[in-house]
């Protein structure tokens, strides 16, 4: 996931209630449907399908940043998998962008105590040229401190922001840390710096740096931007503490190629509704990843979950009432391009997107659900909350949820939405790093996650409720 | 530490007793000395000196493999630190070896599903040449399985051993795993393979590979040897599971330079005994590290502990009876060369090395002490065990300890020895990797460790006991 996900993820614990004491007398599902839902729960808790899908994607495709061969392979992989999983319809919708090449990255402390650092270019950064650049470091504890510097005051220097992301169950430390990654280079350039080096946005202590998208601003010079690992940021801070000037050599051979257009695709599959086929229940994830690790968590996990959930429902003797659509979005990491394209292409039909949810966060068990649905359908959502409560999920009382990540663009376009929150304490240890690999997935937690998405998708597709009202 | 340390580290829990019920009536320390020892305990539990020394070494020197500039700097650093810490004498003793250059390493799965892997050359490996080599992988679960292959049967293949090290408190999983690293290349070559790739000897799930020394055998062709990270070994195994031939490209530009002699030094400092100056109590660690990370744990931790312990004792109004010698050994990682040189240079005086201990294992709290002393002095060691029992240390009843690592060479030469065991559960997550950095050190555990070494050094230097008898 990229930075836009974090909106609205701050938990106010007092707003969570574990049980609901009042229920409408009208049930959203009848007895037979409730029985089917419990069967789906058991199937998804015992099935290894979501894990097998992630294993397949990470083993046979690997990482898949838009513009790389991995991304092209992932589109083929997703289409083939959906077909083999029995989806009624499978198609792709093209997404384009200009190319960015990562190139190589190198960063060394040159003085006073020469040492190599582990560094990665931020996504979208310009390069330094093959010759690299060497400059004294100007150290700032936070982005706010960098902002306070006078314009032009950092001429001939590399700005270094050492703010460390905090670890929280809901991942809200990300929102406080990611501003440097997104906007730091533009602010550093405004102050006159020749480059930005930042402590990685991550909660780990591994000598592995975290990448992620960054943005330049019009009319401000584009300067190179890179992240160093947490231990390297500690080292740089410790050298700075000694009070002598600290010089760093930085080389990034990254390249923005505005004249090269690369293509990818949203991959969409659905099980057609038996009674209300025009009404669409959407579950989604993003197909792309950063070009590091194998994209197992971000967002292989979501891909495995939503494809498995739909397949389990597709195995029922009869299709649910509404159409169940799985959307695997292209180009999330590089700017939610697939989501934007989807909304553009489907804007005239957005009113038929009756409810949706995405999975693009984390590797832990889900502990909370938040709704953003029509007031009249709140009772139905409470009924659903009771059905997943035995899996350890609480319902937040507020009803202003935006779906995660890509699907948030559909929420913004009017789609009723649900947002499931997992224990995200460890997610940012691995996020956007070489360490995002299959071994990080806990199969037990994945089964809980898949069961909840399966139950949600079935409930939403079958319930006698209009979530838009 | 390198592989030789592990001998004798297997714990038989039944041999540990937490308290000793019988004590000799003759006390090794008198009341005043016991009071001094308790004061030293308090000083070392409250002092940050050992941490500050490690911070200084890792920040100002960094990693320090023999033959690199870091190693040369570390010798200067150690001499200066010992002098500034008030040691009575400080000197160096030269150690030489032939040069080995790491060069660069690259390993990719080429088919059936191309993916990059994280790889590191094993210490001492030959290179592949700039062109690299590409070959089908022959997979073996263990070194024993590789041994069973017929000589010459792996012609044109790369041998891959995927055995995974087990996690244990005493680190004994290392002994079961390290054989592949040390001998795997020679065995693979004997079977006809063109290279060895192995799963890293490590307990972590980080996409960081573990290096360490390997050996060739006379009359067997030298083939390149490299370790891939645990997640990459999983990936390779998962591709192999699909039953198609798996090809890997390996490039190592490592180089053995038999005609280039490099120098380093054991750095030795001592506080001269006030009554029995010719009797030497030795505490040691190794000054070199691998050329990855900053050598904070292996063996910066030991360096900080033994230098701080000696300094605390040197701050007493009067020197203890015996000479307290700190030995920082050169070139441990590349074959215990400093230790061998020390024994060679001091063989005529080895009888005056009355007792010694090294620290070259781990980052956890010490939970066990084992002795290897004269039978008559066992009661004194039991008295000492009672003194450190409140810090959570049990005494093993067997009396056949060999000191850790380098100091084991002195044990073999007849020096009475003590071996302190820490909780090593997490040590092999970081061992011989880029992840061996300052942040991994827990200051609280370090204080416990330092207190025990300080108490041991004082007790050994002051006790009315001959540990050789």
PDB file of N, CA, C and O in Angstrom, chain A residues 2-34:
ATOM      1  N   UNK A   2       0.354   2.317  -0.488  1.00  0.00           N
ATOM      2  CA  UNK A   2       1.130   3.537  -0.407  1.00  0.00           C
ATOM      3  C   UNK A   2       0.500   4.457   0.634  1.00  0.00           C
ATOM      4  O   UNK A   2      -0.318   4.047   1.440  1.00  0.00           O
ATOM      5  N   UNK A   3       0.906   5.692   0.615  1.00  0.00           N
ATOM      6  CA  UNK A   3       0.598   6.543   1.759  1.00  0.00           C
ATOM      7  C   UNK A   3      -0.858   6.925   1.905  1.00  0.00           C
ATOM      8  O   UNK A   3      -1.279   7.319   2.980  1.00  0.00           O
ATOM      9  N   UNK A   4      -1.608   6.787   0.829  1.00  0.00           N
ATOM     10  CA  UNK A   4      -2.981   7.292   0.912  1.00  0.00           C
ATOM     11  C   UNK A   4      -3.876   6.417   1.778  1.00  0.00           C
ATOM     12  O   UNK A   4      -4.917   6.854   2.224  1.00  0.00           O
ATOM     13  N   UNK A   5      -3.445   5.204   2.011  1.00  0.00           N
ATOM     14  CA  UNK A   5      -4.248   4.293   2.820  1.00  0.00           C
ATOM     15  C   UNK A   5      -4.473   4.778   4.236  1.00  0.00           C
ATOM     16  O   UNK A   5      -5.496   4.493   4.849  1.00  0.00           O
ATOM     17  N   UNK A   6      -3.498   5.468   4.759  1.00  0.00           N
ATOM     18  CA  UNK A   6      -3.503   5.694   6.192  1.00  0.00           C
ATOM     19  C   UNK A   6      -4.608   6.606   6.713  1.00  0.00           C
ATOM     20  O   UNK A   6      -4.911   6.597   7.895  1.00  0.00           O
ATOM     21  N   UNK A   7      -5.180   7.379   5.810  1.00  0.00           N
ATOM     22  CA  UNK A   7      -6.280   8.252   6.240  1.00  0.00           C
ATOM     23  C   UNK A   7      -7.317   7.476   7.036  1.00  0.00           C
ATOM     24  O   UNK A   7      -7.805   6.452   6.594  1.00  0.00           O
ATOM     25  N   UNK A   8      -7.669   8.000   8.135  1.00  0.00           N
ATOM     26  CA  UNK A   8      -8.778   7.408   8.870  1.00  0.00           C
ATOM     27  C   UNK A   8      -8.444   6.119   9.590  1.00  0.00           C
ATOM     28  O   UNK A   8      -9.316   5.436  10.080  1.00  0.00           O
ATOM     29  N   UNK A   9      -7.152   5.774   9.668  1.00  0.00           N
ATOM     30  CA  UNK A   9      -6.822   4.525  10.345  1.00  0.00           C
ATOM     31  C   UNK A   9      -6.530   4.721  11.824  1.00  0.00           C
ATOM     32  O   UNK A   9      -6.241   3.774  12.540  1.00  0.00           O
ATOM     33  N   UNK A  10      -6.565   5.957  12.283  1.00  0.00           N
ATOM     34  CA  UNK A  10      -6.329   6.193  13.705  1.00  0.00           C
ATOM     35  C   UNK A  10      -7.513   5.633  14.500  1.00  0.00           C
ATOM     36  O   UNK A  10      -8.662   5.926  14.222  1.00  0.00           O
ATOM     37  N   UNK A  11      -7.201   4.790  15.442  1.00  0.00           N
ATOM     38  CA  UNK A  11      -8.259   4.166  16.231  1.00  0.00           C
ATOM     39  C   UNK A  11      -8.563   4.987  17.474  1.00  0.00           C
ATOM     40  O   UNK A  11      -7.661   5.388  18.182  1.00  0.00           O
ATOM     41  N   UNK A  12      -9.793   5.244  17.725  1.00  0.00           N
ATOM     42  CA  UNK A  12     -10.185   5.715  19.042  1.00  0.00           C
ATOM     43  C   UNK A  12     -10.796   4.502  19.721  1.00  0.00           C
ATOM     44  O   UNK A  12     -11.880   4.059  19.357  1.00  0.00           O
ATOM     45  N   UNK A  13     -10.055   3.947  20.669  1.00  0.00           N
ATOM     46  CA  UNK A  13     -10.482   2.659  21.216  1.00  0.00           C
ATOM     47  C   UNK A  13     -11.858   2.739  21.855  1.00  0.00           C
ATOM     48  O   UNK A  13     -12.621   1.779  21.835  1.00  0.00           O
ATOM     49  N   UNK A  14     -12.178   3.913  22.362  1.00  0.00           N
ATOM     50  CA  UNK A  14     -13.469   4.037  23.035  1.00  0.00           C
ATOM     51  C   UNK A  14     -14.626   3.875  22.054  1.00  0.00           C
ATOM     52  O   UNK A  14     -15.748   3.626  22.450  1.00  0.00           O
ATOM     53  N   UNK A  15     -14.337   3.994  20.773  1.00  0.00           N
ATOM     54  CA  UNK A  15     -15.432   3.861  19.806  1.00  0.00           C
ATOM     55  C   UNK A  15     -15.683   2.421  19.407  1.00  0.00           C
ATOM     56  O   UNK A  15     -16.564   2.127  18.628  1.00  0.00           O
ATOM     57  N   UNK A  16     -14.864   1.523  19.928  1.00  0.00           N
ATOM     58  CA  UNK A  16     -15.063   0.120  19.582  1.00  0.00           C
ATOM     59  C   UNK A  16     -15.982  -0.540  20.603  1.00  0.00           C
ATOM     60  O   UNK A  16     -15.778  -0.426  21.794  1.00  0.00           O
ATOM     61  N   UNK A  17     -16.982  -1.225  20.102  1.00  0.00           N
ATOM     62  CA  UNK A  17     -17.814  -2.007  21.014  1.00  0.00           C
ATOM     63  C   UNK A  17     -17.770  -3.447  20.580  1.00  0.00           C
ATOM     64  O   UNK A  17     -17.808  -3.758  19.399  1.00  0.00           O
ATOM     65  N   UNK A  18     -17.663  -4.325  21.531  1.00  0.00           N
ATOM     66  CA  UNK A  18     -17.445  -5.718  21.178  1.00  0.00           C
ATOM     67  C   UNK A  18     -18.720  -6.455  20.814  1.00  0.00           C
ATOM     68  O   UNK A  18     -18.697  -7.398  20.050  1.00  0.00           O
ATOM     69  N   UNK A  19     -19.826  -6.047  21.373  1.00  0.00           N
ATOM     70  CA  UNK A  19     -21.077  -6.730  21.035  1.00  0.00           C
ATOM     71  C   UNK A  19     -22.173  -5.696  20.826  1.00  0.00           C
ATOM     72  O   UNK A  19     -22.081  -4.558  21.282  1.00  0.00           O
ATOM     73  N   UNK A  20     -23.170  -6.121  20.119  1.00  0.00           N
ATOM     74  CA  UNK A  20     -24.316  -5.255  19.854  1.00  0.00           C
ATOM     75  C   UNK A  20     -25.526  -5.854  20.542  1.00  0.00           C
ATOM     76  O   UNK A  20     -25.828  -7.020  20.363  1.00  0.00           O
ATOM     77  N   UNK A  21     -26.164  -5.033  21.304  1.00  0.00           N
ATOM     78  CA  UNK A  21     -27.251  -5.574  22.104  1.00  0.00           C
ATOM     79  C   UNK A  21     -28.598  -5.455  21.396  1.00  0.00           C
ATOM     80  O   UNK A  21     -29.531  -6.164  21.727  1.00  0.00           O
ATOM     81  N   UNK A  22     -28.669  -4.563  20.445  1.00  0.00           N
ATOM     82  CA  UNK A  22     -29.948  -4.420  19.753  1.00  0.00           C
ATOM     83  C   UNK A  22     -29.803  -4.864  18.318  1.00  0.00           C
ATOM     84  O   UNK A  22     -28.858  -4.542  17.643  1.00  0.00           O
ATOM     85  N   UNK A  23     -30.719  -5.622  17.870  1.00  0.00           N
ATOM     86  CA  UNK A  23     -30.723  -6.059  16.486  1.00  0.00           C
ATOM     87  C   UNK A  23     -32.109  -5.807  15.918  1.00  0.00           C
ATOM     88  O   UNK A  23     -33.118  -5.969  16.589  1.00  0.00           O
ATOM     89  N   UNK A  24     -32.099  -5.429  14.668  1.00  0.00           N
ATOM     90  CA  UNK A  24     -33.387  -5.282  13.987  1.00  0.00           C
ATOM     91  C   UNK A  24     -34.052  -6.651  13.916  1.00  0.00           C
ATOM     92  O   UNK A  24     -33.388  -7.676  13.835  1.00  0.00           O
ATOM     93  N   UNK A  25     -35.370  -6.669  13.926  1.00  0.00           N
ATOM     94  CA  UNK A  25     -36.065  -7.952  13.830  1.00  0.00           C
ATOM     95  C   UNK A  25     -35.952  -8.539  12.426  1.00  0.00           C
ATOM     96  O   UNK A  25     -35.964  -9.748  12.239  1.00  0.00           O
ATOM     97  N   UNK A  26     -35.797  -7.660  11.429  1.00  0.00           N
ATOM     98  CA  UNK A  26     -35.627  -8.163  10.064  1.00  0.00           C
ATOM     99  C   UNK A  26     -34.197  -8.643   9.893  1.00  0.00           C
ATOM    100  O   UNK A  26     -33.250  -7.912  10.135  1.00  0.00           O
ATOM    101  N   UNK A  27     -34.038  -9.902   9.512  1.00  0.00           N
ATOM    102  CA  UNK A  27     -32.708 -10.454   9.330  1.00  0.00           C
ATOM    103  C   UNK A  27     -32.275 -10.265   7.879  1.00  0.00           C
ATOM    104  O   UNK A  27     -33.059 -10.457   6.951  1.00  0.00           O
ATOM    105  N   UNK A  28     -31.013  -9.927   7.704  1.00  0.00           N
ATOM    106  CA  UNK A  28     -30.485  -9.722   6.351  1.00  0.00           C
ATOM    107  C   UNK A  28     -30.316 -11.045   5.614  1.00  0.00           C
ATOM    108  O   UNK A  28     -30.412 -11.102   4.395  1.00  0.00           O
ATOM    109  N   UNK A  29     -30.025 -12.104   6.384  1.00  0.00           N
ATOM    110  CA  UNK A  29     -29.920 -13.442   5.788  1.00  0.00           C
ATOM    111  C   UNK A  29     -30.954 -14.351   6.443  1.00  0.00           C
ATOM    112  O   UNK A  29     -31.191 -14.250   7.646  1.00  0.00           O
ATOM    113  N   UNK A  30     -31.552 -15.256   5.669  1.00  0.00           N
ATOM    114  CA  UNK A  30     -32.472 -16.230   6.263  1.00  0.00           C
ATOM    115  C   UNK A  30     -31.682 -17.413   6.831  1.00  0.00           C
ATOM    116  O   UNK A  30     -30.448 -17.464   6.716  1.00  0.00           O
ATOM    117  N   UNK A  31     -32.405 -18.338   7.416  1.00  0.00           N
ATOM    118  CA  UNK A  31     -31.741 -19.452   8.113  1.00  0.00           C
ATOM    119  C   UNK A  31     -30.813 -20.247   7.192  1.00  0.00           C
ATOM    120  O   UNK A  31     -29.698 -20.603   7.549  1.00  0.00           O
ATOM    121  N   UNK A  32     -31.315 -20.530   5.990  1.00  0.00           N
ATOM    122  CA  UNK A  32     -30.520 -21.318   5.044  1.00  0.00           C
ATOM    123  C   UNK A  32     -29.253 -20.562   4.640  1.00  0.00           C
ATOM    124  O   UNK A  32     -28.174 -21.138   4.534  1.00  0.00           O
ATOM    125  N   UNK A  33     -29.423 -19.254   4.437  1.00  0.00           N
ATOM    126  CA  UNK A  33     -28.268 -18.425   4.045  1.00  0.00           C
ATOM    127  C   UNK A  33     -27.245 -18.342   5.173  1.00  0.00           C
ATOM    128  O   UNK A  33     -26.034 -18.371   4.936  1.00  0.00           O
ATOM    129  N   UNK A  34     -27.763 -18.249   6.409  1.00  0.00           N
ATOM    130  CA  UNK A  34     -26.846 -18.225   7.553  1.00  0.00           C
ATOM    131  C   UNK A  34     -26.060 -19.528   7.642  1.00  0.00           C
ATOM    132  O   UNK A  34     -24.875 -19.530   7.981  1.00  0.00           O
TER     133      UNK A  34
END
